[in-house]
Coordinates of C-alpha atoms in Angstrom, one line a residue:
M13 CA 219.5 -8.9 -64.0
D14 CA 221.7 -6.6 -61.7
S15 CA 225.1 -7.8 -61.5
S16 CA 225.0 -7.4 -57.6
V17 CA 223.0 -10.3 -57.2
N18 CA 224.8 -12.5 -59.4
I19 CA 225.1 -15.8 -57.5
N20 CA 228.7 -16.3 -57.8
S21 CA 229.1 -12.5 -56.2
E22 CA 231.1 -12.4 -52.7
V23 CA 228.8 -9.6 -51.7
I24 CA 225.2 -9.8 -52.5
N25 CA 222.7 -6.9 -52.0
F26 CA 219.2 -8.5 -52.1
K27 CA 217.4 -5.7 -51.0
Q28 CA 218.8 -3.8 -54.2
Y29 CA 217.6 -7.3 -56.5
I30 CA 213.9 -7.1 -55.3
S31 CA 214.0 -2.7 -56.1
S32 CA 215.4 -4.0 -59.6
N33 CA 213.7 -6.7 -60.5
K34 CA 210.3 -6.0 -59.0
D35 CA 208.9 -7.2 -62.5
V36 CA 210.0 -10.7 -61.6
F37 CA 207.9 -11.0 -59.0
T38 CA 205.0 -9.5 -60.6
K39 CA 205.1 -11.4 -63.6
I40 CA 205.4 -14.7 -61.3
L41 CA 202.4 -13.7 -59.0
K42 CA 200.4 -13.3 -62.4
E43 CA 201.8 -16.4 -64.0
L44 CA 200.6 -18.1 -60.8
E45 CA 197.3 -16.7 -61.6
V46 CA 196.6 -18.6 -65.0
V47 CA 197.9 -21.6 -63.5
S48 CA 195.6 -21.3 -60.8
K49 CA 192.7 -20.9 -62.9
K50 CA 193.7 -23.5 -65.0
T51 CA 193.4 -26.0 -62.1
K52 CA 190.0 -24.5 -60.8
D53 CA 188.3 -25.3 -64.3
F54 CA 189.7 -28.6 -64.2
L55 CA 188.6 -29.2 -60.9
K56 CA 185.1 -28.1 -61.6
S57 CA 184.8 -30.4 -64.6
T58 CA 185.6 -33.2 -63.0
L59 CA 183.3 -32.3 -59.6
T60 CA 180.3 -31.1 -61.8
K61 CA 176.9 -33.3 -61.9
D62 CA 173.9 -31.6 -63.2
D63 CA 175.2 -28.1 -63.3
R64 CA 176.6 -28.3 -59.9
I65 CA 179.5 -29.2 -57.6
D66 CA 178.8 -33.0 -56.5
N67 CA 179.9 -34.0 -52.9
Q68 CA 180.0 -37.3 -53.8
L69 CA 182.7 -36.6 -56.4
L70 CA 184.5 -34.2 -54.3
E71 CA 184.8 -36.9 -51.8
L72 CA 186.1 -39.3 -54.4
N73 CA 188.4 -36.6 -55.8
Q74 CA 189.1 -35.2 -52.2
F75 CA 193.0 -35.6 -52.4
Q76 CA 193.4 -33.4 -55.4
T77 CA 190.9 -31.3 -54.5
H78 CA 192.8 -30.4 -51.0
G79 CA 195.7 -30.4 -52.9
F80 CA 194.3 -27.5 -54.6
A81 CA 193.6 -26.2 -51.4
W82 CA 197.4 -25.6 -50.7
F83 CA 198.2 -24.6 -54.2
E84 CA 196.7 -21.5 -53.3
T85 CA 197.6 -21.2 -49.8
Y86 CA 201.2 -20.9 -51.2
R87 CA 200.5 -18.4 -53.8
I88 CA 198.3 -16.1 -51.7
G89 CA 201.0 -16.6 -48.8
L90 CA 203.6 -15.4 -51.6
R91 CA 201.5 -12.6 -52.8
E92 CA 200.9 -11.6 -49.4
T93 CA 204.7 -11.6 -48.4
Y94 CA 205.3 -9.6 -51.4
N95 CA 202.9 -7.2 -50.2
W96 CA 204.1 -6.9 -47.2
Y97 CA 207.7 -6.2 -48.4
S98 CA 206.3 -3.2 -50.7
R99 CA 204.9 -1.7 -48.0
L100 CA 208.0 -1.9 -46.0
T101 CA 210.2 -0.2 -48.7
Q102 CA 207.8 2.4 -49.3
E103 CA 208.1 3.4 -45.5
N104 CA 211.9 2.9 -45.7
K105 CA 211.7 0.0 -43.3
D106 CA 212.6 -2.9 -45.6
S107 CA 216.4 -5.0 -44.2
E108 CA 218.3 -7.1 -46.0
I109 CA 216.5 -10.0 -43.8
D110 CA 213.4 -8.9 -45.1
A111 CA 214.7 -9.0 -49.2
S112 CA 216.2 -12.2 -48.4
I113 CA 213.2 -14.0 -47.1
T114 CA 211.1 -12.8 -49.7
I115 CA 213.1 -14.1 -52.2
F116 CA 213.4 -17.3 -50.2
A117 CA 209.8 -17.8 -50.0
F118 CA 209.3 -17.2 -53.7
A119 CA 212.3 -19.3 -54.9
E120 CA 211.0 -22.3 -52.5
Y121 CA 207.4 -22.4 -52.8
L122 CA 207.7 -22.1 -56.8
T123 CA 209.8 -25.4 -57.0
Q124 CA 207.0 -27.1 -54.3
M125 CA 204.5 -25.8 -56.5
S126 CA 206.1 -26.8 -59.9
N127 CA 207.1 -30.2 -58.2
G128 CA 205.1 -31.1 -55.0
I129 CA 204.0 -29.9 -52.1
M130 CA 203.8 -31.7 -48.8
M131 CA 200.4 -31.6 -47.7
S132 CA 201.1 -33.6 -44.8
Q133 CA 204.6 -35.8 -43.7
S134 CA 202.8 -39.1 -45.9
E135 CA 200.9 -36.9 -48.8
I136 CA 202.2 -34.6 -51.9
I137 CA 200.4 -33.1 -54.2
R138 CA 201.9 -33.1 -57.7
P139 CA 201.0 -30.9 -60.4
H140 CA 199.5 -33.6 -62.8
D141 CA 197.4 -34.5 -59.8
L142 CA 195.9 -30.8 -60.3
G143 CA 195.4 -31.0 -64.1
L144 CA 198.5 -29.5 -65.0
K145 CA 201.0 -30.3 -67.4
D146 CA 204.8 -29.7 -67.1
N147 CA 204.4 -26.5 -69.6
D148 CA 202.2 -24.6 -67.4
F149 CA 205.2 -24.1 -65.7
N150 CA 207.3 -22.7 -68.4
F151 CA 207.6 -19.4 -67.1
L152 CA 210.4 -20.7 -64.3
Q153 CA 212.3 -21.0 -67.1
D154 CA 212.4 -17.8 -68.1
N155 CA 216.1 -16.3 -67.5
E156 CA 215.1 -13.7 -64.6
I157 CA 213.1 -16.0 -63.2
N158 CA 215.4 -19.2 -63.4
D159 CA 218.2 -17.0 -61.9
M160 CA 216.1 -15.8 -59.0
I161 CA 215.2 -19.2 -57.9
E162 CA 219.0 -20.1 -58.0
I163 CA 219.4 -17.3 -55.6
G164 CA 216.5 -17.9 -53.8
L165 CA 217.6 -21.6 -52.9
S166 CA 221.4 -20.8 -52.1
D167 CA 223.2 -20.8 -49.2
K168 CA 224.5 -17.1 -49.4
I169 CA 220.9 -15.8 -49.0
K170 CA 220.0 -18.1 -46.2
K171 CA 223.3 -17.2 -44.7
V172 CA 221.8 -13.8 -44.8
I173 CA 218.9 -14.5 -42.8
V174 CA 220.7 -16.6 -40.2
D175 CA 223.5 -13.8 -40.1
S176 CA 221.1 -11.4 -39.3
L177 CA 218.9 -13.4 -36.5
D178 CA 222.2 -14.1 -35.0
K179 CA 222.7 -10.3 -34.2
D180 CA 218.9 -10.7 -32.9
M181 CA 217.4 -8.6 -36.1
F182 CA 214.2 -10.8 -37.0
A183 CA 212.1 -9.9 -40.2
N184 CA 209.9 -7.1 -39.5
L185 CA 206.2 -7.9 -38.6
G186 CA 204.8 -5.1 -41.2
L187 CA 202.1 -3.6 -38.9
N188 CA 203.3 0.0 -40.5
D189 CA 201.1 1.2 -37.4
E190 CA 202.4 3.0 -34.5
T191 CA 199.7 2.0 -31.8
L192 CA 199.8 -1.4 -33.3
E193 CA 203.5 -1.5 -32.6
M194 CA 203.1 0.0 -29.5
I195 CA 200.8 -2.9 -28.1
Q196 CA 203.6 -5.5 -29.5
D197 CA 206.3 -3.6 -27.5
Q198 CA 203.8 -4.0 -24.4
F199 CA 202.9 -7.7 -24.6
K200 CA 206.3 -9.0 -26.0
K201 CA 208.0 -7.3 -22.8
F202 CA 204.9 -9.3 -20.7
T203 CA 205.5 -12.1 -22.4
E204 CA 209.1 -11.7 -21.2
E205 CA 208.9 -11.1 -17.7
E206 CA 205.1 -13.0 -16.9
I207 CA 205.1 -16.0 -19.3
L208 CA 208.5 -17.4 -20.4
P209 CA 210.2 -17.7 -17.2
H210 CA 207.2 -19.6 -16.0
A211 CA 205.6 -21.5 -18.8
N212 CA 207.8 -24.9 -18.6
E213 CA 207.0 -25.4 -15.2
W214 CA 203.0 -24.8 -15.4
H215 CA 203.5 -27.6 -18.6
L216 CA 205.4 -29.9 -16.6
K217 CA 203.0 -30.1 -13.5
D218 CA 200.2 -29.4 -16.1
D219 CA 199.0 -26.6 -13.5
L220 CA 196.4 -24.0 -14.9
I221 CA 197.9 -20.6 -15.5
P222 CA 197.8 -19.3 -11.9
D223 CA 194.8 -16.5 -11.1
E224 CA 197.3 -14.0 -10.7
T225 CA 198.8 -13.7 -14.0
L226 CA 195.3 -13.8 -15.3
K227 CA 194.5 -10.8 -13.6
K228 CA 197.7 -9.0 -15.2
M229 CA 196.7 -10.2 -18.4
A230 CA 192.8 -8.5 -17.8
E231 CA 194.3 -5.4 -17.0
L232 CA 196.4 -5.2 -19.8
G233 CA 193.4 -5.4 -21.9
V234 CA 193.6 -9.0 -23.3
F235 CA 189.9 -10.0 -22.8
S236 CA 188.5 -6.6 -24.1
I237 CA 190.7 -6.1 -27.5
A238 CA 187.8 -7.3 -29.7
I239 CA 184.4 -6.1 -27.7
P240 CA 183.1 -2.6 -28.6
E241 CA 184.0 0.1 -26.3
N242 CA 180.1 0.7 -25.4
Y243 CA 180.2 -2.5 -23.5
G244 CA 183.2 -2.0 -21.7
G245 CA 186.1 -3.4 -24.4
L246 CA 189.0 -1.7 -26.6
G247 CA 187.0 -2.3 -29.7
M248 CA 190.7 -2.5 -31.3
G249 CA 189.9 -5.4 -34.1
K250 CA 191.4 -8.6 -35.2
V251 CA 194.8 -7.2 -36.3
A252 CA 195.6 -5.8 -32.6
M253 CA 194.2 -9.5 -31.6
C254 CA 196.4 -11.3 -33.7
V255 CA 199.5 -9.3 -32.4
V256 CA 198.6 -9.5 -28.8
T257 CA 197.8 -13.5 -29.4
E258 CA 200.9 -14.3 -31.2
E259 CA 203.0 -12.6 -28.5
L260 CA 201.2 -14.4 -25.9
S261 CA 201.3 -17.5 -27.8
R262 CA 205.2 -17.1 -28.2
G263 CA 205.7 -17.7 -24.7
F264 CA 203.4 -20.2 -23.8
L265 CA 200.1 -21.2 -26.2
A266 CA 197.5 -21.8 -22.9
A267 CA 198.4 -18.2 -22.4
G268 CA 197.5 -17.1 -26.2
S269 CA 194.3 -18.9 -26.1
L270 CA 192.8 -17.6 -23.0
G271 CA 191.9 -14.4 -25.5
T272 CA 190.5 -17.0 -27.9
R273 CA 187.9 -18.1 -25.1
A274 CA 186.8 -14.3 -24.7
E275 CA 186.7 -13.7 -28.4
I276 CA 184.6 -16.6 -29.0
A277 CA 182.0 -16.3 -26.3
G278 CA 182.0 -12.1 -27.0
E279 CA 181.6 -12.5 -31.1
L280 CA 178.9 -15.2 -30.2
I281 CA 177.1 -12.3 -28.2
R282 CA 177.8 -9.1 -30.1
L283 CA 176.5 -10.7 -33.3
G284 CA 173.5 -13.1 -31.8
G285 CA 172.8 -11.6 -28.9
T286 CA 169.6 -9.5 -27.6
E287 CA 170.7 -6.1 -26.5
E288 CA 170.3 -7.4 -22.6
Q289 CA 172.5 -10.0 -23.5
K290 CA 175.0 -7.7 -24.5
K291 CA 174.8 -5.6 -22.0
K292 CA 174.8 -8.5 -19.2
Y293 CA 177.6 -10.2 -20.4
L294 CA 180.3 -8.3 -22.7
P295 CA 181.2 -5.9 -19.9
G296 CA 182.3 -8.8 -17.3
I297 CA 183.8 -10.8 -20.6
A298 CA 185.8 -7.5 -21.3
S299 CA 187.1 -7.2 -17.7
G300 CA 188.0 -10.4 -17.7
E301 CA 185.6 -11.4 -14.3
L302 CA 183.7 -13.6 -16.5
L303 CA 185.9 -16.1 -17.9
T304 CA 183.9 -18.4 -20.8
T305 CA 184.1 -21.7 -22.1
A306 CA 183.0 -23.1 -25.5
V307 CA 180.3 -25.8 -25.6
F308 CA 180.3 -27.6 -28.7
T309 CA 181.8 -30.9 -29.8
E310 CA 180.7 -34.2 -28.6
P311 CA 182.1 -37.5 -28.2
N312 CA 181.2 -38.7 -31.7
T313 CA 181.0 -35.9 -33.6
G314 CA 184.1 -34.0 -34.2
S315 CA 184.0 -31.7 -36.6
D316 CA 180.3 -32.9 -38.0
L317 CA 178.7 -30.6 -35.6
G318 CA 175.2 -31.4 -37.5
S319 CA 175.0 -34.5 -36.0
L320 CA 174.9 -33.0 -32.6
S321 CA 172.6 -35.2 -30.2
T322 CA 173.0 -32.7 -27.0
R323 CA 168.9 -32.0 -26.4
A324 CA 167.6 -29.1 -25.1
V325 CA 163.5 -29.5 -24.3
K326 CA 161.5 -26.4 -23.4
S327 CA 159.4 -26.4 -20.3
G328 CA 157.7 -23.9 -19.4
D329 CA 160.0 -20.9 -18.7
E330 CA 162.8 -22.9 -18.9
Y331 CA 164.9 -25.4 -21.0
V332 CA 166.8 -28.6 -19.8
I333 CA 169.6 -29.1 -21.4
T334 CA 171.1 -32.8 -21.5
G335 CA 173.8 -34.5 -23.2
N336 CA 177.3 -35.3 -23.2
K337 CA 180.4 -32.9 -24.3
T338 CA 184.0 -33.3 -24.7
W339 CA 187.4 -31.5 -25.2
I340 CA 185.8 -28.3 -23.5
T341 CA 189.1 -26.2 -22.8
H342 CA 189.1 -24.2 -20.0
G343 CA 186.0 -25.8 -18.8
A344 CA 186.0 -26.0 -14.6
R345 CA 187.7 -22.3 -14.1
S346 CA 184.7 -20.6 -16.1
D347 CA 182.0 -18.9 -15.5
L348 CA 180.2 -18.9 -18.5
M349 CA 179.7 -21.7 -21.2
T350 CA 178.1 -21.3 -24.8
V351 CA 176.2 -24.5 -25.3
L352 CA 175.3 -25.6 -28.5
A353 CA 172.3 -28.3 -28.2
R354 CA 169.4 -29.4 -30.5
T355 CA 166.2 -27.5 -29.6
N356 CA 164.3 -29.6 -32.5
P357 CA 164.9 -32.7 -32.8
D358 CA 162.5 -33.5 -35.9
Q359 CA 164.8 -31.1 -37.5
K360 CA 168.1 -33.0 -38.7
G361 CA 171.8 -31.4 -39.1
Y362 CA 172.0 -27.7 -38.6
K363 CA 168.8 -26.5 -38.5
G364 CA 167.7 -27.7 -35.7
L365 CA 170.4 -26.1 -33.4
S366 CA 170.2 -23.7 -31.0
M367 CA 173.1 -21.7 -28.6
F368 CA 172.9 -21.1 -24.9
L369 CA 174.1 -18.9 -22.7
V370 CA 174.8 -21.0 -19.4
E371 CA 176.5 -19.5 -16.2
K372 CA 178.2 -21.4 -13.7
P373 CA 180.1 -21.3 -10.6
R374 CA 183.8 -21.6 -10.9
G375 CA 185.4 -24.6 -10.4
N376 CA 188.9 -25.8 -9.4
C377 CA 191.3 -28.9 -10.1
E378 CA 189.9 -30.5 -7.0
N379 CA 186.0 -29.7 -7.2
P380 CA 186.0 -28.7 -11.5
F381 CA 182.2 -28.9 -11.4
P382 CA 180.1 -27.7 -8.3
M383 CA 176.9 -27.3 -10.4
E384 CA 173.9 -29.7 -9.9
G385 CA 173.2 -31.8 -12.9
M386 CA 176.7 -31.1 -14.5
S387 CA 179.8 -33.5 -13.7
G388 CA 182.8 -34.3 -15.6
G389 CA 186.7 -34.8 -15.5
E390 CA 189.8 -33.8 -17.1
I391 CA 191.2 -35.3 -20.4
E392 CA 195.2 -35.6 -19.7
V393 CA 196.5 -33.9 -22.8
L394 CA 200.7 -33.9 -23.7
G395 CA 200.6 -30.2 -24.8
Y396 CA 198.3 -27.2 -24.9
R397 CA 198.2 -27.4 -21.0
G398 CA 197.6 -24.2 -18.4
M399 CA 193.8 -24.3 -19.3
K400 CA 193.2 -28.0 -19.2
E401 CA 190.7 -30.1 -21.2
Y402 CA 187.5 -31.7 -19.8
E403 CA 184.5 -34.1 -20.7
I404 CA 181.7 -33.0 -19.5
A405 CA 178.0 -34.6 -18.8
L406 CA 174.8 -32.4 -18.8
D407 CA 172.3 -33.9 -16.8
G408 CA 169.1 -31.9 -16.8
I409 CA 170.6 -28.8 -16.2
K410 CA 168.0 -25.7 -16.2
V411 CA 168.7 -22.5 -17.7
S412 CA 165.9 -19.7 -18.4
K413 CA 164.0 -19.0 -21.9
N414 CA 166.1 -16.0 -21.7
D415 CA 169.3 -17.5 -21.8
L416 CA 168.7 -18.4 -25.8
L417 CA 171.4 -16.4 -27.5
G418 CA 169.1 -14.3 -29.7
E419 CA 166.1 -15.7 -27.9
E420 CA 165.2 -17.5 -31.0
E421 CA 165.3 -21.1 -31.7
G422 CA 167.2 -22.7 -34.7
N423 CA 170.2 -20.3 -35.3
G424 CA 173.0 -22.0 -33.4
F425 CA 175.0 -23.2 -36.0
K426 CA 174.2 -20.0 -38.3
Q427 CA 175.4 -17.8 -34.8
L428 CA 178.6 -20.3 -34.9
M429 CA 179.3 -19.8 -38.4
E430 CA 179.6 -16.3 -38.2
T431 CA 182.5 -16.7 -35.6
F432 CA 184.3 -18.8 -37.4
E433 CA 186.7 -16.4 -39.7
S434 CA 187.6 -14.9 -36.5
A435 CA 188.4 -18.4 -34.8
R436 CA 190.2 -19.1 -37.4
I437 CA 192.5 -15.9 -37.4
Q438 CA 193.1 -16.0 -34.2
T439 CA 194.4 -20.0 -34.4
A440 CA 196.6 -18.9 -36.7
A441 CA 198.0 -16.2 -34.8
R442 CA 198.3 -18.6 -31.9
A443 CA 200.1 -21.1 -34.3
V444 CA 202.3 -18.0 -35.7
G445 CA 203.8 -17.1 -32.0
V446 CA 204.5 -21.3 -31.3
A447 CA 206.5 -21.0 -34.8
Q448 CA 208.2 -17.8 -33.6
N449 CA 209.2 -19.6 -30.2
A450 CA 210.2 -22.9 -31.5
L451 CA 212.4 -20.5 -34.2
E452 CA 214.0 -18.6 -31.2
L453 CA 214.6 -21.4 -28.7
A454 CA 216.5 -23.2 -31.9
L455 CA 218.4 -20.1 -32.8
Q456 CA 219.3 -19.5 -28.9
Y457 CA 220.8 -23.1 -28.8
S458 CA 222.6 -23.3 -32.0
K459 CA 224.6 -20.2 -30.6
D460 CA 224.9 -21.8 -27.5
R461 CA 225.9 -25.4 -28.7
S462 CA 229.7 -25.8 -30.1
Q463 CA 230.7 -29.1 -31.6
F464 CA 233.7 -30.0 -33.6
G465 CA 235.5 -26.6 -32.1
K466 CA 232.9 -24.4 -33.6
Q467 CA 228.9 -22.9 -32.8
I468 CA 226.8 -25.3 -34.4
I469 CA 224.9 -22.5 -36.0
K470 CA 227.8 -22.4 -38.3
F471 CA 226.9 -26.1 -40.0
P472 CA 224.9 -25.8 -43.3
R473 CA 222.4 -28.1 -42.2
I474 CA 221.5 -26.3 -38.8
F475 CA 221.7 -22.5 -40.2
S476 CA 219.5 -24.1 -43.5
K477 CA 217.1 -25.0 -41.2
L478 CA 216.9 -21.7 -39.2
A479 CA 216.4 -19.7 -42.6
W480 CA 213.7 -21.8 -43.7
M481 CA 212.1 -21.2 -40.0
A482 CA 212.3 -17.6 -40.2
M483 CA 211.0 -17.5 -43.9
E484 CA 208.1 -20.0 -43.2
T485 CA 206.9 -17.9 -40.3
T486 CA 207.0 -14.7 -42.1
V487 CA 204.8 -16.5 -44.8
A488 CA 202.4 -17.9 -42.1
R489 CA 202.0 -14.2 -40.5
Q490 CA 201.5 -12.7 -43.1
I491 CA 198.8 -14.5 -44.6
T492 CA 197.1 -14.0 -41.1
L493 CA 197.7 -10.4 -40.5
F494 CA 196.0 -9.7 -44.5
S495 CA 193.1 -12.1 -43.3
A496 CA 192.4 -9.9 -39.9
R497 CA 193.2 -6.7 -42.0
E498 CA 190.1 -8.1 -44.1
K499 CA 188.1 -9.2 -41.5
D500 CA 188.4 -5.8 -39.7
N501 CA 187.3 -4.1 -43.3
D502 CA 184.1 -6.0 -43.2
I503 CA 185.3 -8.1 -46.4
R504 CA 184.1 -11.6 -46.5
C505 CA 187.7 -13.7 -45.8
D506 CA 186.2 -17.2 -44.7
I507 CA 188.6 -18.9 -47.3
E508 CA 191.9 -16.5 -46.5
A509 CA 191.4 -17.0 -42.9
G510 CA 191.2 -20.8 -43.4
M511 CA 194.2 -20.8 -45.4
A512 CA 196.3 -18.6 -42.8
K513 CA 195.2 -21.4 -40.2
L514 CA 195.9 -24.3 -42.5
L515 CA 199.7 -23.2 -43.1
A516 CA 200.2 -21.6 -40.1
A517 CA 199.3 -24.4 -38.0
R518 CA 202.1 -26.7 -40.4
V519 CA 204.8 -24.2 -40.2
A520 CA 204.4 -24.4 -36.3
W521 CA 204.8 -28.2 -36.1
S522 CA 207.6 -27.9 -38.7
N523 CA 209.6 -25.4 -37.0
S524 CA 209.1 -27.4 -33.2
D525 CA 210.3 -30.5 -35.0
S526 CA 213.4 -28.5 -36.6
A527 CA 213.9 -26.6 -33.5
L528 CA 214.1 -30.0 -31.1
Q529 CA 216.2 -31.4 -33.8
I530 CA 218.7 -28.5 -33.6
H531 CA 218.4 -29.5 -29.9
G532 CA 219.6 -33.3 -30.4
G533 CA 218.9 -35.3 -27.4
N534 CA 218.6 -32.3 -25.2
G535 CA 215.7 -31.5 -26.9
Y536 CA 213.9 -34.7 -25.6
A537 CA 214.4 -34.1 -22.3
L538 CA 211.4 -32.0 -20.1
E539 CA 213.6 -29.8 -18.9
Y540 CA 214.2 -28.3 -22.2
P541 CA 211.4 -26.3 -23.2
V542 CA 211.7 -27.1 -26.8
S543 CA 209.8 -30.0 -25.8
R544 CA 206.7 -28.4 -24.3
V545 CA 207.0 -26.4 -27.5
L546 CA 206.4 -29.2 -29.8
C547 CA 203.7 -30.9 -27.9
D548 CA 201.5 -27.6 -28.0
S549 CA 202.2 -27.1 -31.9
R550 CA 200.8 -30.7 -32.6
I551 CA 197.3 -29.7 -31.3
L552 CA 196.9 -27.0 -33.7
N553 CA 196.7 -28.8 -36.8
I554 CA 193.7 -30.5 -35.2
F555 CA 191.6 -27.9 -33.3
E556 CA 189.8 -25.7 -34.9
G557 CA 189.0 -27.5 -37.9
A558 CA 191.4 -30.4 -38.6
A559 CA 193.9 -29.7 -41.3
E560 CA 192.1 -32.0 -43.6
I561 CA 188.8 -30.6 -42.5
Q562 CA 190.0 -26.7 -43.3
A563 CA 191.6 -28.3 -46.9
Q564 CA 187.9 -29.2 -47.7
I565 CA 186.4 -26.2 -46.6
I566 CA 188.7 -23.8 -48.4
V567 CA 188.6 -25.6 -51.7
K568 CA 184.8 -25.6 -51.3
G569 CA 184.9 -21.9 -51.5
L570 CA 187.2 -21.7 -54.2
L571 CA 185.4 -23.6 -56.2
V572 CA 182.1 -21.5 -55.9
R573 CA 184.1 -18.0 -56.2

């Protein structure tokens, strides 16, 4: 082991440590693959009945199986964090904070994986729950690995991270692409000038993000990033969308989410629509002329979309849609709804569902739904303001048969499923943006606030919180970008996208809670933005698949992969 990183040394060079001990990290990742396989085999034997995974057994063992989803999320998170740092070293762009975060991540996540992972504030998954024994982690007793963990958990490494933060040096994003870096710079500037100065006022007044701001976002290409060039978009892919979404969400969650509205609708139409539908709608979505909203959820269904009861009955050349929808984001100030409805009442579950493209007049706060057969009201919420949430009643609204997505019934759920990877990657990027915002607010406050004669950033429990926030934000960011790269390369990434969303949502909430704690009593005051960030962060564990649903999807994918 390199002497320059002895835990008792006054000066520790963490870049040099990783350079001299690459085999330590590769060994850890290989050993974790072995542990993962053992857990997978244990769970498959527990859950298999008649040579297949039994859903009843899966539900009965939900705690253990969801724990495996978290274990694998940690494992892939460490792998992608190490890959991120390795790419930085190849480009000669690595810094001490990058090296420190990598070591800290390995030390902390390994310790949790071998002792207990917090799935939530009240649930800890232990190794024995996963069919593991103490000797399955004997590799952690290897002298070099044990030394790495000791260093990674030390105050010294946390001080290096926070000293860098104190100098406004954050972890490298690892984009390694001039175009992406230019986009990030552009949207960082836009967020600083157009979003952050107004975000708290928008939140406190429960205002919609102003039309003028939407216009500027459209001019920057927010709504066109993922839409192909031949339909008026930029065709830049998911990594670019993550970069933009993270920056906008760093300013205000709703600002980052506006791009998601366009992406969900654009993806549905691009993948499932007829050529006529693509030509009709995609250019308007890309330009921001058409604002969209997803109309899927119903009051009693939640994530159980197979139980949808909204009906679409064909009558001549039209469909008549009747039903109640809820949690419709940006429902009033939208021009185009993607509506999921049941066209075949005889087919239960997902098979009888179809997707419709329903145009509507744009409403406002005073008259949200100026359309015959459509009514509803606002759902007042703690956070995630700026777009507003609505309950909507569809009472016999009529749409042309040409507005059936793809002009073929029964494909609605399949069409929606094709967008899930993108939606979850997007949500993970939003969560990373919120987590970064929480870190920045906590950092600035800890520098500005003095107690007992010194800045509170100097106190161990404050700088430890900041270091933790920086580390977990980086891990969440890298697993998110990995998923986006896989998607851009047409590689199936539903499991990894789910992992990114699962982890990033938890990190956003954890960071926001720690940031508010650092603010003390002031954090509880509405005038401080951190109170808004805490409210915003909480929704991320719920929408686009609650954490429990997300873990279920991940583990079902893992067990059959």
